[in-house]
PDB file of C-alpha atoms in Angstrom:
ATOM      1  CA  UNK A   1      13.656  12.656   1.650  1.00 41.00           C
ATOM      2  CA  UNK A   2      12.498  10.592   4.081  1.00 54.00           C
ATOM      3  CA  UNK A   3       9.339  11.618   6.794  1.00 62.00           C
ATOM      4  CA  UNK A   4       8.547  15.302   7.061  1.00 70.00           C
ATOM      5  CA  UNK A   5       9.917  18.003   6.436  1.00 85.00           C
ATOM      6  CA  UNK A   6      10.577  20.231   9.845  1.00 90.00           C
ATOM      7  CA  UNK A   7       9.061  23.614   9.833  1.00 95.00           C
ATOM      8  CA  UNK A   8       8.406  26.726  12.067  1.00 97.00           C
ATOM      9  CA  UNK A   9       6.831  25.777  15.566  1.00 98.00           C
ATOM     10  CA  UNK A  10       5.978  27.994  18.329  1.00 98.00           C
ATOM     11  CA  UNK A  11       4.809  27.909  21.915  1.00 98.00           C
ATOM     12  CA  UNK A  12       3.489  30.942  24.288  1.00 97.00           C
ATOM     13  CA  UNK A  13       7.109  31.826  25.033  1.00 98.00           C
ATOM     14  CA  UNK A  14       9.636  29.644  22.087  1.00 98.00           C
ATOM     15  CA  UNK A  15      10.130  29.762  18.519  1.00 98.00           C
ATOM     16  CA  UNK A  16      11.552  26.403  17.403  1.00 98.00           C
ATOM     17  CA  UNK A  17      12.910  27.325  13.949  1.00 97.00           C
ATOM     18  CA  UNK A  18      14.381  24.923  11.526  1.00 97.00           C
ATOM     19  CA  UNK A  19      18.112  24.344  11.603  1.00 97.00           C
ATOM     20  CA  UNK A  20      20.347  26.349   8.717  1.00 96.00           C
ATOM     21  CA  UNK A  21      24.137  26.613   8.406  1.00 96.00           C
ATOM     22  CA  UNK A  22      24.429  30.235   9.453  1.00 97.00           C
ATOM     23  CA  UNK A  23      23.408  29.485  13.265  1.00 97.00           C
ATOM     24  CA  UNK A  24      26.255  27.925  14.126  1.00 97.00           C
ATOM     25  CA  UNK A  25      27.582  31.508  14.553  1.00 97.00           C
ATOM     26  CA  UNK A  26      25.117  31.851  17.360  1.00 97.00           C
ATOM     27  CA  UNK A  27      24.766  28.123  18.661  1.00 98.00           C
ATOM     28  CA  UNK A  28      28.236  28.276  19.324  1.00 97.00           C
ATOM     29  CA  UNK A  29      28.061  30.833  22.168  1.00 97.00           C
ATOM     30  CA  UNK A  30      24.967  28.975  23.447  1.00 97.00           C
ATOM     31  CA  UNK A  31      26.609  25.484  23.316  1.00 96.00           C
ATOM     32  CA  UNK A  32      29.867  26.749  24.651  1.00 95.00           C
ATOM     33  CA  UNK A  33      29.637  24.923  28.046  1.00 95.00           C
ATOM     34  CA  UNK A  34      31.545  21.887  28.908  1.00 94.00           C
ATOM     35  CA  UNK A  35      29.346  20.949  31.505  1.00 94.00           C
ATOM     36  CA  UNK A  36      26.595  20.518  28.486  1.00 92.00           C
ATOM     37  CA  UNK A  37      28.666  17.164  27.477  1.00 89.00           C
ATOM     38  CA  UNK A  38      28.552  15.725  31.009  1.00 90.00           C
ATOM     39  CA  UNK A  39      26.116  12.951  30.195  1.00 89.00           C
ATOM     40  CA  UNK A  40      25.740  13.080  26.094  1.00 84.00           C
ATOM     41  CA  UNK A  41      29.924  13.077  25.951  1.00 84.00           C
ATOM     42  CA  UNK A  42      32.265  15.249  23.407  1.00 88.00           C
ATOM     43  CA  UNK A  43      33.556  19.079  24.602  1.00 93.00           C
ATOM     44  CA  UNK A  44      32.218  22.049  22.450  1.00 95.00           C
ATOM     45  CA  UNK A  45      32.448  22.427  19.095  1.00 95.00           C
ATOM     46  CA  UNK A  46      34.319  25.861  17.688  1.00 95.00           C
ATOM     47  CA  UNK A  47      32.070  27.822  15.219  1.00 96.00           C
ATOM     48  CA  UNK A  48      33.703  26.053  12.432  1.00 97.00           C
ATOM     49  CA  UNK A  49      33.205  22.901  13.554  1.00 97.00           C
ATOM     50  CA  UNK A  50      29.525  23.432  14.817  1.00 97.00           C
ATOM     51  CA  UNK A  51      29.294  25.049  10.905  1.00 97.00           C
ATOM     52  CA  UNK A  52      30.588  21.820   9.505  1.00 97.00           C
ATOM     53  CA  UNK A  53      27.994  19.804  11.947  1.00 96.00           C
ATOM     54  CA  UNK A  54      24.796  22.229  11.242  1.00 96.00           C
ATOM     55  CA  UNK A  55      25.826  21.567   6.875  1.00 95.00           C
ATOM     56  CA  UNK A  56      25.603  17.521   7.519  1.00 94.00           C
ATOM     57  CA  UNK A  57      22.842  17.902   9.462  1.00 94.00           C
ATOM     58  CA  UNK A  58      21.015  20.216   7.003  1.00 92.00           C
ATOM     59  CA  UNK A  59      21.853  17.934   4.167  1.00 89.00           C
ATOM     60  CA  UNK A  60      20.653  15.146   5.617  1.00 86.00           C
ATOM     61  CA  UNK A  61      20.884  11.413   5.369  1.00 85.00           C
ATOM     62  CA  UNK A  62      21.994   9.670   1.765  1.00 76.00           C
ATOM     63  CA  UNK A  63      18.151   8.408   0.452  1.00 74.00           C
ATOM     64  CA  UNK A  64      18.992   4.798   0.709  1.00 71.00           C
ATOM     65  CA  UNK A  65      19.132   5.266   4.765  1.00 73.00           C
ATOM     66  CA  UNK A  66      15.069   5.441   5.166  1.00 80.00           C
ATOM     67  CA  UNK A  67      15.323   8.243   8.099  1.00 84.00           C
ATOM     68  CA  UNK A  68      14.505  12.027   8.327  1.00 88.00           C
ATOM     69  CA  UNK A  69      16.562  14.294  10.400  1.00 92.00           C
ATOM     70  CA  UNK A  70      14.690  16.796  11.973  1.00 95.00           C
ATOM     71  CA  UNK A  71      16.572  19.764  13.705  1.00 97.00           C
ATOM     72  CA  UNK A  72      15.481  23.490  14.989  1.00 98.00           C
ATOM     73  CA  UNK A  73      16.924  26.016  16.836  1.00 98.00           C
ATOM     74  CA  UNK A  74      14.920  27.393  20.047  1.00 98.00           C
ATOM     75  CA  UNK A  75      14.146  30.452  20.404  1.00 98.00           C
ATOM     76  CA  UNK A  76      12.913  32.923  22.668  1.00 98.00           C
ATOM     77  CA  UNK A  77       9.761  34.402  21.536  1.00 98.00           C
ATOM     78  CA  UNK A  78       9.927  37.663  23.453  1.00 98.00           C
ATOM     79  CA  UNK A  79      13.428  38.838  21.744  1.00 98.00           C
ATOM     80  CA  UNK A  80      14.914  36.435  19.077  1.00 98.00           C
ATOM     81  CA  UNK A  81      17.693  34.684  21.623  1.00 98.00           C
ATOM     82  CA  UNK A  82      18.865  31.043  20.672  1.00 98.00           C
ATOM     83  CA  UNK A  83      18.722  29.203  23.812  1.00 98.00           C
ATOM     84  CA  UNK A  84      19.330  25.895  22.304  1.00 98.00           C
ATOM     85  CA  UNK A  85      18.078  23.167  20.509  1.00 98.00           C
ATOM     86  CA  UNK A  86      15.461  19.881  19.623  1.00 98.00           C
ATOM     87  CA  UNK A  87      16.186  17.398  16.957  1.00 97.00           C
ATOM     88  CA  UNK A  88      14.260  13.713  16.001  1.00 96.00           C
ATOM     89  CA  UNK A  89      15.438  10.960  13.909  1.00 93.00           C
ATOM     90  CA  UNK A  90      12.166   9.796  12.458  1.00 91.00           C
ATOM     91  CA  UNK A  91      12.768   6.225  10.561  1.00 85.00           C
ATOM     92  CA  UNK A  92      10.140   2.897  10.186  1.00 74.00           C
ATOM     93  CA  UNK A  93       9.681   1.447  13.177  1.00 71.00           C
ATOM     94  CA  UNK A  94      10.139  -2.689  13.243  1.00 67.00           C
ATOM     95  CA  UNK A  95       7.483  -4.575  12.142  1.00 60.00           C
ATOM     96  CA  UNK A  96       5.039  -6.173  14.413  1.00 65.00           C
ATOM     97  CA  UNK A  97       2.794  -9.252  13.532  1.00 61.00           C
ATOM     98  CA  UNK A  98      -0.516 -10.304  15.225  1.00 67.00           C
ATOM     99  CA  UNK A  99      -1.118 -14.352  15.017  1.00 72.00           C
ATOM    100  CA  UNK A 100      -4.624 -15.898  15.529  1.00 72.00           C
ATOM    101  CA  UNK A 101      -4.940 -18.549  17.499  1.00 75.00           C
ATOM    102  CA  UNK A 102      -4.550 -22.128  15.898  1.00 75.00           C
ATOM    103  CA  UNK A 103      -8.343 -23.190  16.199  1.00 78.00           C
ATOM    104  CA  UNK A 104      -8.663 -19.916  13.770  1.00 73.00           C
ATOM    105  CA  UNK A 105      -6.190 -20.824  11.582  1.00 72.00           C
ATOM    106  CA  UNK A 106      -3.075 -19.142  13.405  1.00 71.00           C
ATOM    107  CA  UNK A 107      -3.169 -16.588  10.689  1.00 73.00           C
ATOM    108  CA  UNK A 108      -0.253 -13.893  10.646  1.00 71.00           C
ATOM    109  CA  UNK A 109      -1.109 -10.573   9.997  1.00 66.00           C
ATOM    110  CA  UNK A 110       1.471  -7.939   9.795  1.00 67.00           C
ATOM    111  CA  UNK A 111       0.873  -5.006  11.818  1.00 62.00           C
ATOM    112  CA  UNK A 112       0.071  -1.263   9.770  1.00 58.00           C
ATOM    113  CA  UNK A 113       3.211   0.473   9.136  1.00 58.00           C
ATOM    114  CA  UNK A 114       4.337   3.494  11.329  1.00 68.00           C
ATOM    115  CA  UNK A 115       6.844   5.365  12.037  1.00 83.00           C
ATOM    116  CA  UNK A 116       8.983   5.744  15.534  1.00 89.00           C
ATOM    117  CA  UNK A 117      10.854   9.303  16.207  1.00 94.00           C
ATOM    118  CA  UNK A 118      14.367   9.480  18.043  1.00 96.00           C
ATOM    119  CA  UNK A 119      13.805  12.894  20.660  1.00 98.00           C
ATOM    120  CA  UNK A 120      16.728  14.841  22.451  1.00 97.00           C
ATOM    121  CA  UNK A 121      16.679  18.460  24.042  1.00 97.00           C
ATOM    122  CA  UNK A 122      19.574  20.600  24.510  1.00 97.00           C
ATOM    123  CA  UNK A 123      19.376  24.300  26.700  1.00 97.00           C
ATOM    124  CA  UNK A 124      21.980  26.472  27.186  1.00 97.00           C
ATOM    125  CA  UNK A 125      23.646  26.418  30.319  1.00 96.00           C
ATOM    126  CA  UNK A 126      22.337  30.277  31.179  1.00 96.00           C
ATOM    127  CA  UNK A 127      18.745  29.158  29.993  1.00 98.00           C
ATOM    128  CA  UNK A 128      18.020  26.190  32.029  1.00 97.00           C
ATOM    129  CA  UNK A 129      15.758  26.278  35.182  1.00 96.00           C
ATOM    130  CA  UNK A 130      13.163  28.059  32.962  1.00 97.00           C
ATOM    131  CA  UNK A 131      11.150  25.312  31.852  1.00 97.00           C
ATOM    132  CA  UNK A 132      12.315  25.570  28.184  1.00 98.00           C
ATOM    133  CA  UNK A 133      13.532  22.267  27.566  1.00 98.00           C
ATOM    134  CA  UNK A 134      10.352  20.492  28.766  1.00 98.00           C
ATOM    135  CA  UNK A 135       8.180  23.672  26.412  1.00 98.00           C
ATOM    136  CA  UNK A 136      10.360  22.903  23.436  1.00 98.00           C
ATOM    137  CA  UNK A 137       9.749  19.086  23.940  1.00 98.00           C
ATOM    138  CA  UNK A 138       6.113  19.284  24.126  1.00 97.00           C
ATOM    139  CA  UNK A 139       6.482  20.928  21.123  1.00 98.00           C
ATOM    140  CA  UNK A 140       8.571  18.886  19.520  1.00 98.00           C
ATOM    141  CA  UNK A 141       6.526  15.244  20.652  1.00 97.00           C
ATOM    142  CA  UNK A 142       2.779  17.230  19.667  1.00 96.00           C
ATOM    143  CA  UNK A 143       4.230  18.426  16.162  1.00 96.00           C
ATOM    144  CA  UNK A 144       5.716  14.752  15.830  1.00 95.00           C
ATOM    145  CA  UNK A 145       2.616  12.726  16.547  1.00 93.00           C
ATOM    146  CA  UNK A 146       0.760  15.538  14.523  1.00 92.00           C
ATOM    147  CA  UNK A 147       2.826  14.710  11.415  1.00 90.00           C
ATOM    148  CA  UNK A 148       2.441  11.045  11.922  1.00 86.00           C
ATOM    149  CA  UNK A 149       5.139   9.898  14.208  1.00 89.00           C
ATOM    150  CA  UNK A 150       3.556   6.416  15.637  1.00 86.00           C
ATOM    151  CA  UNK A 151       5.998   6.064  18.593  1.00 92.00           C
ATOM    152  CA  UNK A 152       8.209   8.510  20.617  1.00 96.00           C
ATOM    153  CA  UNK A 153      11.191   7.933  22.091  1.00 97.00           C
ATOM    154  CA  UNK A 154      14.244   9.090  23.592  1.00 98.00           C
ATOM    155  CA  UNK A 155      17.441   8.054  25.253  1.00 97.00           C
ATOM    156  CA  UNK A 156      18.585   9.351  28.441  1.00 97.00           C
ATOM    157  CA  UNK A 157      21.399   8.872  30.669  1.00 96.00           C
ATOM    158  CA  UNK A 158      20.122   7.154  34.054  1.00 95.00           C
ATOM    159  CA  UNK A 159      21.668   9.753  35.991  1.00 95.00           C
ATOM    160  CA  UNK A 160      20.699  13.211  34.256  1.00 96.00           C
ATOM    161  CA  UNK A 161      17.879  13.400  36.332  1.00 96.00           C
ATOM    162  CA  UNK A 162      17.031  16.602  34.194  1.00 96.00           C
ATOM    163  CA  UNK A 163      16.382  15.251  31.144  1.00 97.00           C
ATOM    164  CA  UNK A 164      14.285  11.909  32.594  1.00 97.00           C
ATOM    165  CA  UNK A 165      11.500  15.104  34.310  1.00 97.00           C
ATOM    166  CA  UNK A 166      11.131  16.437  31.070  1.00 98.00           C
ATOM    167  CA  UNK A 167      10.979  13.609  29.173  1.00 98.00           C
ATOM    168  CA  UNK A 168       8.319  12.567  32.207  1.00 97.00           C
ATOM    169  CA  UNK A 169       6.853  16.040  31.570  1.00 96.00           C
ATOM    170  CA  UNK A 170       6.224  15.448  28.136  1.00 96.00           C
ATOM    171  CA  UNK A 171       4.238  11.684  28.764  1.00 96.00           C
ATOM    172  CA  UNK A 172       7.519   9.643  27.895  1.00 97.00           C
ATOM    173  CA  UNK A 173       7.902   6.780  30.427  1.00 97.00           C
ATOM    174  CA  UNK A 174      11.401   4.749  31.011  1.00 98.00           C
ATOM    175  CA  UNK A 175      11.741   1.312  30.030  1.00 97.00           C
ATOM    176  CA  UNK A 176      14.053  -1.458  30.690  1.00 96.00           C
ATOM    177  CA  UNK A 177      15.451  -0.980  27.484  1.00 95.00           C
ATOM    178  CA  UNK A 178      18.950   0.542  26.803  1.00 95.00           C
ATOM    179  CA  UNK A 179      20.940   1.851  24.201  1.00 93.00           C
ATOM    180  CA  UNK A 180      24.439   2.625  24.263  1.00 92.00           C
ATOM    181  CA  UNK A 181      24.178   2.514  28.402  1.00 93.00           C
ATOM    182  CA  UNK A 182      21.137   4.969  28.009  1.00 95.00           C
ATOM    183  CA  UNK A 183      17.536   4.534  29.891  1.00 97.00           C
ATOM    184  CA  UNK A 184      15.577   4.475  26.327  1.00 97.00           C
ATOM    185  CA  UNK A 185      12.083   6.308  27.472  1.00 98.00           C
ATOM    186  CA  UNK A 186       9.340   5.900  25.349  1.00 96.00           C
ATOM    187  CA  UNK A 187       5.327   7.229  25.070  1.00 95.00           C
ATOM    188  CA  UNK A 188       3.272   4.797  25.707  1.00 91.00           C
ATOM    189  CA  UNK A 189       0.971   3.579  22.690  1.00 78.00           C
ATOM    190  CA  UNK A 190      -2.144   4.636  25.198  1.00 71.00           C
ATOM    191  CA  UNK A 191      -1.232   8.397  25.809  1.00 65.00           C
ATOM    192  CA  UNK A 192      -3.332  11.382  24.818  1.00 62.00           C
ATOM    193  CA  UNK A 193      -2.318  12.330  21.745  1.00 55.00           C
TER     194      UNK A 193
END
C-alpha cells in the first residue's frame, strides 16, 4: 500500500475511526438524506450498496495506482453515534524544479519529493450546525501533515458555502484552480503546521 495507513483519531468531542464493511449498516441511516447530494451529486445509497462502496473502499486502490485511500467514520465521543464521515486520497504530488540563474550555470534541481492529500467532510443532515465537520477536519488535515502529507487540499463546490467555512476553518484557502467545476482550496505551503 501506498502512504499511511489510517488509524484511530480523536478530538474533545469525535472519534474518527477507520472505515470497515460492517458500518454501512449504520452509515446508511446517517447518509440517508437527499439533500446531502445537493452539491457532491448521486441520491443515497441502500445498505447494500453503501456495503458494496465501504468493501472497495476498504480494499483499496490496485498497487500500480501510487495513492492511499484514507477513510473513517465520525463519531461522537460522548455515546458511540456515527454522524458521518472524512476521507483523503493521499498520492505524489507533481514534481517541481528550481533553475539557477544562467550566470550560475542555470542548473535544474528537482524539488524533494512530497506528498499532496485529497480532503472531503460529510455530516449527517441531523448533526450539522454543531461544528463537527470543521472538528473532524482539523483532525483529519493535523493527522495528515503529522504523517507526512506535504500539501492539503480539497474541492468544493463554489456555492456550498458550508463546506468553503470549514475548509477556511481548518487554514485551507481557495484558489483559482478548478476541478470538475469545483473551487479546489488548498493550505498554503506557509501555514502553521
Amino acid at each position: 500500500m501506498y502512504g499511511p495507513i489510517a488509524e484511530t483519531i480523536a478530538t474533545p468531542r469525535l472519534v474518527l475511526e477507520p472505515l470497515a464493511v460492517h458500518h454501512a449498516d449504520e452509515m446508511a441511516v446517517v447518509l440517508d438524506d437527499p439533500r446531502l447530494h445537493h452539491f457532491i451529486g448521486g441520491e443515497p445509497l441502500t445498505r447494500e450498496e453503501l456495503r458494496a462502496r465501504y468493501e472497495h473502499l476498504v480494499a483499496g486502490p490496485a498497487p500500480f495506482h501510487q495513492e492511499c485511500w484514507l477513510n473513517w467514520v465520525v463519531r461522537r465521543a460522548r455515546d458511540g453515534q456515527a454522524v458521518g464521515y472524512v476521507q483523503a486520497t493521499v498520492k505524489p504530488a507533481q514534481p517541481g524544479f528550481t533553475v539557477t540563474p544562467r550566470a550560475a550555470g542555470s542548473t535544474v534541481t528537482p524539488s524533494p519529493a512530497r506528498n499532496v492529500a485529497s480532503v472531503a467532510w460529510v455530516i449527517g443532515m441531523p448533526f450539522q450546525g454543531f461544528g463537527f465537520a470543521g472538528e473532524a477536519a482539523h483532525a483529519l488535515v493535523g493527522w495528515l501533515l503529522a504523517h507526512g502529507a506535504g500539501e492539503i487540499v480539497a474541492a468544493i463546490h463554489p456555492e456550498n458555502a458550508a463546506s468553503g467555512a470549514v475548509a477556511a476553518r481548518v487554514g485551507l484557502r481557495p484558489t483559482a484552480e478548478t476541478a470538475d467545476g469545483e473551487t479546489v482550496w488548498r493550505l498554503p505551503r506557509d501555514a502553521p503546521r
